[in-house]
Coordinates of C-alpha atoms and ligand atoms in Angstrom, one line a residue:
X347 CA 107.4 -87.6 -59.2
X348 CA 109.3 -85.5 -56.4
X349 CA 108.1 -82.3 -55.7
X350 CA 110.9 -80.2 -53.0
X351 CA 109.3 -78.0 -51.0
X352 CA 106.1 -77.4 -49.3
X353 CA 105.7 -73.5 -49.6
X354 CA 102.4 -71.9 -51.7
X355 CA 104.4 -73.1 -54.6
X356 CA 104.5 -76.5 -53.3
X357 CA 101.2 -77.2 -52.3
X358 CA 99.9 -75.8 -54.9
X359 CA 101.6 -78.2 -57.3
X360 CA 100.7 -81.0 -54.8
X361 CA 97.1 -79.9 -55.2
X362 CA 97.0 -79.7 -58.9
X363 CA 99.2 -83.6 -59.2
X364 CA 96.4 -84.8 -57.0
X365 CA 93.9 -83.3 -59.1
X366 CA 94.6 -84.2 -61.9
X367 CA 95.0 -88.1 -60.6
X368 CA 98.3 -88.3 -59.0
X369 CA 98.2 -89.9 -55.8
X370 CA 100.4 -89.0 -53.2
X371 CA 102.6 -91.6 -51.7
X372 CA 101.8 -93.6 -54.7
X373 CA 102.5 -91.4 -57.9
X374 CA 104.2 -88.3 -55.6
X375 CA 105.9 -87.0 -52.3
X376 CA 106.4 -84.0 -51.3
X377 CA 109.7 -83.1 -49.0
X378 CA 110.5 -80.5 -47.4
X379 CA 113.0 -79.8 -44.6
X380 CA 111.4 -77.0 -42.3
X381 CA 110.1 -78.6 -38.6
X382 CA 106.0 -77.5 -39.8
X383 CA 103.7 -76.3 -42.1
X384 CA 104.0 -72.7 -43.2
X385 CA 106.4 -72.5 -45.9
X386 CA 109.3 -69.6 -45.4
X387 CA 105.9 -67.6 -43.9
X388 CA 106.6 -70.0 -40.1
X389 CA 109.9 -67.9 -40.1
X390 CA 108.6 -64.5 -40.3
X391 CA 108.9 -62.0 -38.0
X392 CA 106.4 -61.8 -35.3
X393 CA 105.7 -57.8 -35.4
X394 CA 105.0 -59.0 -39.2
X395 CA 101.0 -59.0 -38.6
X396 CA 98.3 -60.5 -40.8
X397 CA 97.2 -57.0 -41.0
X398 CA 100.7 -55.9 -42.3
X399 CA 100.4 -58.5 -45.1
X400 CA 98.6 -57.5 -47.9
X401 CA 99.0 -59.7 -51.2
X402 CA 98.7 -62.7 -49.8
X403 CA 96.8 -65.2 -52.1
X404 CA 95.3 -68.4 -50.9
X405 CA 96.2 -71.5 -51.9
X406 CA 94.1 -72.9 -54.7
X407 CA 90.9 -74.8 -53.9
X408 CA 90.5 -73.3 -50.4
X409 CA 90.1 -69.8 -49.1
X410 CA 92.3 -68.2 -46.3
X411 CA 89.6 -66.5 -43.8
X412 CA 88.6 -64.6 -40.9
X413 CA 92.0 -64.1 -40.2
X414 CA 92.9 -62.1 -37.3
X415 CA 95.2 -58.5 -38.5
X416 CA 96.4 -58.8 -35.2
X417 CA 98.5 -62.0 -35.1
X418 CA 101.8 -62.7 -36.1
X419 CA 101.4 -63.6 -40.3
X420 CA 103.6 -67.0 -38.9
X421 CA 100.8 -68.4 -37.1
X422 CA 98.3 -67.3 -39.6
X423 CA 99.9 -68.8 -42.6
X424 CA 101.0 -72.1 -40.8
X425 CA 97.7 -73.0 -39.4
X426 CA 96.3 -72.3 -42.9
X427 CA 98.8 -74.7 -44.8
X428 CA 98.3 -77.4 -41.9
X429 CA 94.9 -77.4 -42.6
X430 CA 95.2 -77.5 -46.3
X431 CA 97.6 -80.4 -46.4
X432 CA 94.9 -82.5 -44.1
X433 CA 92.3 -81.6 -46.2
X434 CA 93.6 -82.4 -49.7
X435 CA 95.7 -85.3 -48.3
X436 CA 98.8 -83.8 -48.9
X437 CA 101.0 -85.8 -47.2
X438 CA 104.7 -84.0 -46.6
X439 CA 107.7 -85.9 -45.7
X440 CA 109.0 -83.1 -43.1
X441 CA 111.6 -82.4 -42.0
X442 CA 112.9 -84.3 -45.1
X443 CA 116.4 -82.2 -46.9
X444 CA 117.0 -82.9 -50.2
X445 CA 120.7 -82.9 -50.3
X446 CA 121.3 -83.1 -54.2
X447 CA 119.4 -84.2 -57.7
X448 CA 121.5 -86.0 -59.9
X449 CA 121.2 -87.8 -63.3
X450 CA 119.9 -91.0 -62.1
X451 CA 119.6 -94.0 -64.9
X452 CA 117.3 -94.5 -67.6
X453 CA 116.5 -90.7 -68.2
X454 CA 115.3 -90.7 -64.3
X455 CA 116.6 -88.3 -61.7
X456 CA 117.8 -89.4 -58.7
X457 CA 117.2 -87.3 -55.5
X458 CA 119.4 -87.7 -52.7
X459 CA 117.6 -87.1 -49.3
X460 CA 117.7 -87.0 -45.3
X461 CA 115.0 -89.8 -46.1
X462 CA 117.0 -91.9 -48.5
X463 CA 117.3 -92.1 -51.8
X464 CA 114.6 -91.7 -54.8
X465 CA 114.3 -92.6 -58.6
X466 CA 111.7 -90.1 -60.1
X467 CA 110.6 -88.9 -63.7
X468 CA 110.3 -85.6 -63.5
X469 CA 110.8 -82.5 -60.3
X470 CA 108.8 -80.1 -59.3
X471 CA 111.5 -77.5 -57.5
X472 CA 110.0 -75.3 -55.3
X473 CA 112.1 -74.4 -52.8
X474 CA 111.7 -70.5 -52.2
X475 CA 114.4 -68.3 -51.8
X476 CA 114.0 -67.5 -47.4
X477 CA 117.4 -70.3 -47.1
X478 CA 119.7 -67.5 -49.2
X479 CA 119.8 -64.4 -47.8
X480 CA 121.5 -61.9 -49.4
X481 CA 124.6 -60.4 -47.5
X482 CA 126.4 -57.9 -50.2
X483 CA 130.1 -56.9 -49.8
X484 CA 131.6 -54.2 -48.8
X485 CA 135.1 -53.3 -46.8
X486 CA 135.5 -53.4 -43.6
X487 CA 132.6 -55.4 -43.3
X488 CA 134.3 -58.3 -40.6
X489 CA 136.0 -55.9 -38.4
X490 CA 133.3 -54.1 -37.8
X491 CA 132.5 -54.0 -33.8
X492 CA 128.8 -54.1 -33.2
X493 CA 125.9 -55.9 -34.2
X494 CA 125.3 -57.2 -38.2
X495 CA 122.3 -59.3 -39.3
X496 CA 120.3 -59.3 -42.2
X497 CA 115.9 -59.4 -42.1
X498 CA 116.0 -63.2 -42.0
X499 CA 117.0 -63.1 -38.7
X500 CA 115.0 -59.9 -37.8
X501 CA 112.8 -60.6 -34.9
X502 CA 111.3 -57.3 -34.0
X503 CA 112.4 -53.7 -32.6
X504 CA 112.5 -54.4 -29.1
X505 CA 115.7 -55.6 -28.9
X506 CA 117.0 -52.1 -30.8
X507 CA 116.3 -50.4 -28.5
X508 CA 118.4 -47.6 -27.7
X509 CA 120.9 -48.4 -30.9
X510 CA 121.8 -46.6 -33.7
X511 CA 121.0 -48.4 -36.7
X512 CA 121.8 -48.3 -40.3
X513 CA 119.1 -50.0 -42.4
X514 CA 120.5 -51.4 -45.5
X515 CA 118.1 -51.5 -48.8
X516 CA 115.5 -50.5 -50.7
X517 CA 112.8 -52.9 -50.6
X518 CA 109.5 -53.4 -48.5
X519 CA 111.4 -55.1 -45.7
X520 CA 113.9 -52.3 -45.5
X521 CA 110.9 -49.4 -45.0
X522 CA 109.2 -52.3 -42.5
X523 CA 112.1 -52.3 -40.4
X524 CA 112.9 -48.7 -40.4
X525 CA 109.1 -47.8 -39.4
X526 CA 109.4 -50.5 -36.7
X527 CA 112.8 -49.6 -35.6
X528 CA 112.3 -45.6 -35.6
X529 CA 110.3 -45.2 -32.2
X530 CA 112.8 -47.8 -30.1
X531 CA 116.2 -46.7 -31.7
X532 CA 118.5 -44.0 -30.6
X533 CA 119.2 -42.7 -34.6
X534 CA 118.1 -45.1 -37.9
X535 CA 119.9 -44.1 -40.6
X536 CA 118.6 -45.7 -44.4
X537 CA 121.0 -46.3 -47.1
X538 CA 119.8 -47.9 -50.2
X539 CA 121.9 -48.4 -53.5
X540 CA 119.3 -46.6 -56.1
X541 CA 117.1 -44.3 -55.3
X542 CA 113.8 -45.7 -53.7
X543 CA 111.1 -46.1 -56.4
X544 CA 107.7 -45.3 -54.9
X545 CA 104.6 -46.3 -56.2
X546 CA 101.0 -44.7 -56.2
X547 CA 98.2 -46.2 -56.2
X548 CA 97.5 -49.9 -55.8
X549 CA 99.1 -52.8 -57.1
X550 CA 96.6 -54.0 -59.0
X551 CA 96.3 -56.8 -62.3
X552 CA 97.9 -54.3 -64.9
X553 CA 100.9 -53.9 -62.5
X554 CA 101.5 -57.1 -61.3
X555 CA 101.3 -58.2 -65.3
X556 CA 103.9 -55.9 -66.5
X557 CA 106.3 -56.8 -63.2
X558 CA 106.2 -60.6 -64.2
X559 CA 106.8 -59.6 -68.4
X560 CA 109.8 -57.7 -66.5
X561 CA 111.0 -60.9 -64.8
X562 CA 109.6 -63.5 -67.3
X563 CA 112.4 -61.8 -70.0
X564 CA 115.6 -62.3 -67.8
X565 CA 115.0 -65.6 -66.9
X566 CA 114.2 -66.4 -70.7
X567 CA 117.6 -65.2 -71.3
X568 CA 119.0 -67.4 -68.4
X569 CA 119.9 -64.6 -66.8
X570 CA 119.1 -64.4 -62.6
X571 CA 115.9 -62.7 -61.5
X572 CA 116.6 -58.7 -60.3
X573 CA 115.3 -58.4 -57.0
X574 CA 111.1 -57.9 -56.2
X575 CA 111.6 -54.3 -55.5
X576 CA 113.1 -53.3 -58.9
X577 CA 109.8 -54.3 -60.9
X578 CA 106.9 -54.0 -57.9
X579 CA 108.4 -50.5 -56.9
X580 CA 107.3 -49.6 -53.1
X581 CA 103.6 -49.0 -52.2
X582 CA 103.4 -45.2 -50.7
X583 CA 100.6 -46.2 -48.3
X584 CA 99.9 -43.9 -44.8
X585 CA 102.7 -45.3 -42.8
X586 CA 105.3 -44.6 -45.5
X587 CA 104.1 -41.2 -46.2
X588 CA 104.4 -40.4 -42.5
X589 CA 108.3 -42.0 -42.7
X590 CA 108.5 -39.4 -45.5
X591 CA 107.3 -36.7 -43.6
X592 CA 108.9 -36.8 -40.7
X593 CA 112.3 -38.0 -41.9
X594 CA 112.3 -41.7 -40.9
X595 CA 112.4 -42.8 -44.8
X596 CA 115.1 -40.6 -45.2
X597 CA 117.4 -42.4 -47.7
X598 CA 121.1 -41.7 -48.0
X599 CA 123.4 -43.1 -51.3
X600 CA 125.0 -46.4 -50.0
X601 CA 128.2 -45.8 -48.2
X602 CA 131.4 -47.0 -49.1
X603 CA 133.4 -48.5 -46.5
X604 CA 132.5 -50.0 -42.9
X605 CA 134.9 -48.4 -40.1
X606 CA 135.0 -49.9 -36.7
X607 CA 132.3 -48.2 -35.1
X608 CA 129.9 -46.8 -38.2
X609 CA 129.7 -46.4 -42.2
X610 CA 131.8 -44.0 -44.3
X611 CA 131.5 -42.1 -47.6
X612 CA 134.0 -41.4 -50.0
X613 CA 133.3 -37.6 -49.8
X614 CA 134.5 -38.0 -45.6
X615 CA 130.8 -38.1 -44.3
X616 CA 130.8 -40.9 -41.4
X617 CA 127.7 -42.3 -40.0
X618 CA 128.2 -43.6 -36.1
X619 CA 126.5 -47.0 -35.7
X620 CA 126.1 -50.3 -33.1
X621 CA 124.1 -52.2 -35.5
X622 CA 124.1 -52.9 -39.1
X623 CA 121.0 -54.6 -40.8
X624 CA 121.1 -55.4 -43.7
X625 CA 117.9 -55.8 -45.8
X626 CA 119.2 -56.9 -49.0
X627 CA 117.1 -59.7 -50.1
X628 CA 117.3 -63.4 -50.7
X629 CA 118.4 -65.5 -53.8
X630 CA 116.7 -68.4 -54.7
X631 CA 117.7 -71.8 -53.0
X632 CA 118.9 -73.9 -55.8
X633 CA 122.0 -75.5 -54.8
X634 CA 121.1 -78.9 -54.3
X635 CA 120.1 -78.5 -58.6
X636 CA 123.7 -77.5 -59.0
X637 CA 125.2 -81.4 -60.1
X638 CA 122.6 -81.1 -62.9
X639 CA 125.1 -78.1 -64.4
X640 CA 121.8 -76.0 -65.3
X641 CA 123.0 -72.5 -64.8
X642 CA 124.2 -70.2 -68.5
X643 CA 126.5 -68.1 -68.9
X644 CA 124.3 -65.4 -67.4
X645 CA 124.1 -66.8 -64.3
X646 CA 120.6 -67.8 -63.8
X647 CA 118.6 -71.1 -65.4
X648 CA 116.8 -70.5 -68.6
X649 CA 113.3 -71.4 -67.4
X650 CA 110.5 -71.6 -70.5
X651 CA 107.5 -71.0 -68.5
X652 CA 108.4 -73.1 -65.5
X653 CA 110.2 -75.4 -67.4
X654 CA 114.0 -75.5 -67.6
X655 CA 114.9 -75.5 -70.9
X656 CA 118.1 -77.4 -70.8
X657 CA 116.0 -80.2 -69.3
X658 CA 112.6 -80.4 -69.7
X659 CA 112.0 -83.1 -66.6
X660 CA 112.5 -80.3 -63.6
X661 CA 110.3 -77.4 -63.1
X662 CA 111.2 -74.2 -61.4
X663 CA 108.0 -72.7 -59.8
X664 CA 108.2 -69.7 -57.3
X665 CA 111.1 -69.0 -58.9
X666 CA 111.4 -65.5 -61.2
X667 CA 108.1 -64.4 -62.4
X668 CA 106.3 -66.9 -60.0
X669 CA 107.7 -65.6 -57.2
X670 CA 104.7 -64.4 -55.4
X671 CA 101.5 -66.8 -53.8
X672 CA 99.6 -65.7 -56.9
X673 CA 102.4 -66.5 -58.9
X674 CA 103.6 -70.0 -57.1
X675 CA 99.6 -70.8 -57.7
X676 CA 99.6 -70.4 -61.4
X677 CA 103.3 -72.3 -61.6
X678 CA 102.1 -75.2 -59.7
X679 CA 99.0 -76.0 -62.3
X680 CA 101.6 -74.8 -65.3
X681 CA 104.2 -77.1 -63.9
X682 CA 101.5 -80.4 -63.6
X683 CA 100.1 -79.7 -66.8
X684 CA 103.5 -79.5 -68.8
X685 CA 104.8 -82.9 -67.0
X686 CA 101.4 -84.4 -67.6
X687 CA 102.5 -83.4 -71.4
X688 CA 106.2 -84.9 -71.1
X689 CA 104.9 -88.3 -69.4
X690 CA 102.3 -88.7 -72.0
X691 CA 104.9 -88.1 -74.7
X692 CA 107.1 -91.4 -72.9
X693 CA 104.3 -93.1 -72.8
X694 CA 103.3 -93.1 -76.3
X695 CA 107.3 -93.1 -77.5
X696 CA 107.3 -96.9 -75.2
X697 CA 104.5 -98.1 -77.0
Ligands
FAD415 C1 109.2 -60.8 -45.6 C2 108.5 -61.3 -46.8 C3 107.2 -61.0 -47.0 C4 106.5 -61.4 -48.2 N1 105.3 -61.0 -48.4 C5 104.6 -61.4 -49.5 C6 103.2 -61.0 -49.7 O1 102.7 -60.2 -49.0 N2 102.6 -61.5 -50.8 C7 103.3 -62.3 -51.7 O2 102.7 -62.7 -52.7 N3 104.5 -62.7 -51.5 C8 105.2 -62.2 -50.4 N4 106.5 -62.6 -50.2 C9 107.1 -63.5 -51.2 C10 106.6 -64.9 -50.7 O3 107.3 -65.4 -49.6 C11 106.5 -65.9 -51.8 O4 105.8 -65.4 -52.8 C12 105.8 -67.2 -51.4 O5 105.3 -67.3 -50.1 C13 107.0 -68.1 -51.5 O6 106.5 -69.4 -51.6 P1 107.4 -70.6 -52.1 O7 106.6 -71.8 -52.0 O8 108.0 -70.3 -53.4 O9 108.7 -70.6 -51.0 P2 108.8 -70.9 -49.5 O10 107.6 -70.4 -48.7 O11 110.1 -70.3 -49.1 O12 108.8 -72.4 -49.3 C14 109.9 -73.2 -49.7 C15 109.9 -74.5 -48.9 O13 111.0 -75.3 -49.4 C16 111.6 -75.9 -48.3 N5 113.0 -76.2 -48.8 C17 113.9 -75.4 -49.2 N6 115.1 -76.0 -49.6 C18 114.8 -77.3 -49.4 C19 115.6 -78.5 -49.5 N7 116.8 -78.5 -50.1 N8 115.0 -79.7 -49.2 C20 113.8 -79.7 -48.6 N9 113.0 -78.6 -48.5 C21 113.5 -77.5 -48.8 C22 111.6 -74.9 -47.2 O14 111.6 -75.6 -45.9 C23 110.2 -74.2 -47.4 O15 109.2 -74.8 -46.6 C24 107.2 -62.2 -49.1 C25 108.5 -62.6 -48.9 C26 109.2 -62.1 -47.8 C27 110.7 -62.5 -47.5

């Protein structure tokens, strides 16, 4: 068995195989093609604290703890998964890319990888979504002359400073950057495509239930996930109301056109700026699925659980409505307990 990737999704899949009497090396590996442990969190932002993070679940079988708020989430998150790959004996191949998955012979896949090539039974995909950012359209977009990058390559405010910034999107990173950005920047400007949807009160079981039903329907109907934002809303804690307040969170309708040297509006209304960052989100990382033709009509794969439906031998977890660490927990023991199912079923249909 292959599992790709060696995020919360990942490891806990890894976990669950080795639980449930998998050995790695021997019945498993794990690749994955970042330089250390950490999962998409080793490439966060280091103004994004522990203390700024607050749904992180831990991994399954061993708790995250005594944490310090005040360091970078990066470190945090990367000594944790270090240490939980040495203590279940999770070995990762790393950095190992996996290139493509193809239709190997005698119903196997075959994985193409920076470490050769493997014959497996079944795939556990769990690649994330941090390796596709986002970057919508929109014209003028390549001549304009200052600064455009999106929050994947966001390192902090500091280097802001004294810029005028338009803040693209509506999500948490977007109000993050803003609130970051705000006391450093000459003029932050925030333009998101729908109205923001705030949300009081805490996120809390009932919440996070209905957001996944929202999810778990598209991806039924093989259609591709909406972004977070649209079914989490955003959390209208103290540092947000005071970006209400005093005018920081001010959001204006998406503009139309990029000019030279700022953002225009049909309706004349220009918006001078040096830098453009865009906060529009990722998509998940699927491309080396894409010679296994598993995308509909609709434009996203048909998952049944975790389970692609037009072929039961991969399994999608992080992806859609497990795309959070409590939700890449639950897919990794779904995943292993539906491929325990599918191996069983070969077994018996050999004897
Ligand atoms: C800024 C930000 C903040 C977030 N905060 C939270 C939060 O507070 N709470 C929460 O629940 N969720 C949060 N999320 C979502 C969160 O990142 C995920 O829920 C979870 O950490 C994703 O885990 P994952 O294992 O699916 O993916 P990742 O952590 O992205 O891991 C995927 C791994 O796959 C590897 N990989 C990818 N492609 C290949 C390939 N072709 N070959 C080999 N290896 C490959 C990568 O190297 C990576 O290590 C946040 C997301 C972002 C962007």
């Amino acid at each position: 068995m292959v599992v790709v990737g060696a995020g919360q999704a990942g490891l806990s899949a890894a976990y669950h195989l080795r639980r449930t009497g998998f050995e790695p090396e021997r019945d498993f590996v794990v690749f994955d093609h970042s330089p250390g442990p950490g999962g998409a969190w080793q490439f966060r932002w280091p103004t994004l604290t522990w203390g700024k993070v607050h749904g992180m679940h831990s991994l399954p079988g061993m708790e995250l703890t005594e944490a310090d708020p005040a360091q970078p989430s990066a470190q945090v998150v990367a000594g944790y998964f270090a240490a939980y790959e040495r203590e279940f004996g999770l070995r990762v191949h790393r950095p190992a890319h996996v290139r493509a998955v193809r239709e190997g012979t005698a119903g196997r896949l075959l994985v193409e990888t920076s470490q050769g090539l493997w014959s497996t039974r079944a795939l556990i995909n769990a690649t994330g979504t941090w390796e596709r950012p986002f970057w919508p359209r929109y014209p003028g977009q390549e001549t304009f002359r200052g600064h455009q990058l999106h929050t994947a390559q966001y390192r902090g405010p500091e280097e802001f400073a004294g810029q005028r910034v338009v803040v693209v999107g509506g999500g948490a990173s977007g109000t993050q950057h803003l609130l970051e950005l705000a006391p450093y920047a000459a003029a932050t400007t925030w333009v998101t495509r729908r109205p923001p949807l705030f949300r009081e009160g805490p996120f809390d079981e009932n919440a996070g239930r209905a957001a996944v039903a929202l999810v778990e329907e598209r991806v039924r109907q093989g259609l591709p996930p909406r972004s977070v934002v649209s079914v989490t809303g955003l959390p209208l804690n103290d540092a947000v109301r005071r970006g209400l307040e005093n005018g920081t969170l001010h959001r204006l309708p998406m503009f139309d056109r990029i000019t030279l040297d700022g953002v225009a509006w049909r309706d004349g209304r220009h918006v001078a700026a040096d830098v453009i960052l865009w906060a529009t989100g990722f998509r998940a990382a699927l491309a080396h699925l894409a010679p296994l033709g598993l995308r509909e009509p609709g434009g996203g794969i048909r998952v049944q659980g975790t389970r692609v439906v037009a072929d039961p031998r991969i399994h999608l977890v992080g992806y859609g409505p497990s795309a959070s660490t409590i939700g890449a927990n639950r897919a990794g023991r779904a995943a292993v307990r539906d491929i325990r199912r599918l191996l069983a079923g070969e077994t018996a249909a050999a004897a």
